mmCIF file of C-alpha atoms in Angstrom:
data_model
loop_
_atom_site.group_PDB
_atom_site.id
_atom_site.type_symbol
_atom_site.label_atom_id
_atom_site.label_comp_id
_atom_site.label_asym_id
_atom_site.label_seq_id
_atom_site.Cartn_x
_atom_site.Cartn_y
_atom_site.Cartn_z
ATOM 1 C CA MET V 24 0.091 -0.288 0.111
ATOM 2 C CA ALA V 25 1.320 3.476 -0.782
ATOM 3 C CA PHE V 26 0.647 6.695 1.384
ATOM 4 C CA VAL V 27 0.617 10.017 1.068
ATOM 5 C CA ALA V 28 -0.182 12.256 3.555
ATOM 6 C CA GLN V 29 0.359 16.455 3.923
ATOM 7 C CA PRO V 30 1.010 18.063 6.160
ATOM 8 C CA GLN V 31 3.700 15.617 8.047
ATOM 9 C CA ILE V 32 1.790 17.560 11.548
ATOM 10 C CA PRO V 33 -2.048 16.942 12.001
ATOM 11 C CA PRO V 34 -4.449 18.411 10.849
ATOM 12 C CA ARG V 35 -3.629 16.817 7.165
ATOM 13 C CA ASN V 36 -5.239 18.302 3.969
ATOM 14 C CA VAL V 37 -3.869 16.805 1.854
ATOM 15 C CA ASN V 38 -4.947 12.234 1.697
ATOM 16 C CA TRP V 39 -3.858 10.149 -0.949
ATOM 17 C CA SER V 40 -3.921 5.673 -0.905
ATOM 18 C CA SER V 41 -3.847 2.807 -2.971
ATOM 19 C CA HIS V 42 -2.880 -0.824 -3.548
ATOM 20 C CA GLY V 43 -1.798 -2.469 -5.906
ATOM 21 C CA ARG V 44 0.734 -4.498 -8.334
ATOM 22 C CA TRP V 45 2.605 -1.030 -9.554
ATOM 23 C CA VAL V 46 2.316 -0.294 -6.045
ATOM 24 C CA HIS V 47 5.104 -3.084 -5.070
ATOM 25 C CA THR V 48 7.074 -2.582 -8.336
ATOM 26 C CA ALA V 49 7.485 1.273 -7.469
ATOM 27 C CA LYS V 50 8.359 0.495 -4.544
ATOM 28 C CA VAL V 51 11.584 -1.397 -5.332
ATOM 29 C CA ALA V 52 11.961 0.976 -7.885
ATOM 30 C CA PHE V 53 12.388 3.632 -5.278
ATOM 31 C CA GLU V 54 14.627 1.701 -2.849
ATOM 32 C CA LYS V 55 17.188 1.370 -5.729
ATOM 33 C CA TYR V 56 17.091 4.745 -6.421
ATOM 34 C CA PHE V 57 17.360 5.780 -3.428
ATOM 35 C CA MET V 58 19.978 3.390 -1.794
ATOM 36 C CA ALA V 59 22.545 5.290 -5.806
ATOM 37 C CA LYS V 60 21.367 8.494 -4.213
ATOM 38 C CA VAL V 61 22.431 7.382 -0.292
ATOM 39 C CA LYS V 62 25.382 5.971 -1.863
ATOM 40 C CA ARG V 63 26.521 9.419 -4.124
ATOM 41 C CA GLY V 64 25.697 11.763 -1.144
ATOM 42 C CA LYS V 65 22.810 13.475 -2.925
ATOM 43 C CA SER V 66 20.107 15.114 -0.820
ATOM 44 C CA GLU V 67 17.477 16.486 -2.888
ATOM 45 C CA THR V 68 17.456 16.295 -6.478
ATOM 46 C CA PHE V 69 15.545 18.991 -8.822
ATOM 47 C CA TYR V 70 13.512 16.338 -10.270
ATOM 48 C CA GLU V 71 11.976 15.157 -6.249
ATOM 49 C CA LYS V 72 11.408 18.628 -5.394
ATOM 50 C CA ALA V 73 9.293 19.503 -8.761
ATOM 51 C CA ALA V 74 7.613 16.048 -8.171
ATOM 52 C CA LEU V 75 6.724 17.741 -5.299
ATOM 53 C CA ASN V 76 5.625 20.424 -5.857
ATOM 54 C CA VAL V 77 3.683 18.986 -8.343
ATOM 55 C CA MET V 78 1.986 17.498 -5.792
ATOM 56 C CA GLY V 79 1.397 20.541 -4.057
ATOM 57 C CA ILE V 80 3.762 19.534 -1.047
ATOM 58 C CA GLU V 81 5.979 21.348 0.475
ATOM 59 C CA LYS V 82 8.374 20.754 3.282
ATOM 60 C CA LEU V 83 8.238 22.839 6.737
ATOM 61 C CA LYS V 84 9.629 25.881 7.202
ATOM 62 C CA ALA V 85 12.670 25.956 9.775
ATOM 63 C CA VAL V 86 11.894 27.960 12.461
ATOM 64 C CA ARG V 87 14.836 30.196 14.446
ATOM 65 C CA LYS V 88 14.503 30.863 17.681
ATOM 66 C CA SER V 89 16.000 34.371 18.666
#
């Protein structure tokens, strides 16, 4: 099963889930991609950021402490 929830802290405004053979294939492909990315030392690629923007998902903003 695949599940996307945004924002990370409740209340969640965006929820989506699905299941099936394509989800398993996508998870295997993502794991291979992620492990290769970790080995290269990349933190976030431009196409990851673009894909998240298309889905309407943004990172939490850093809070500055005074």
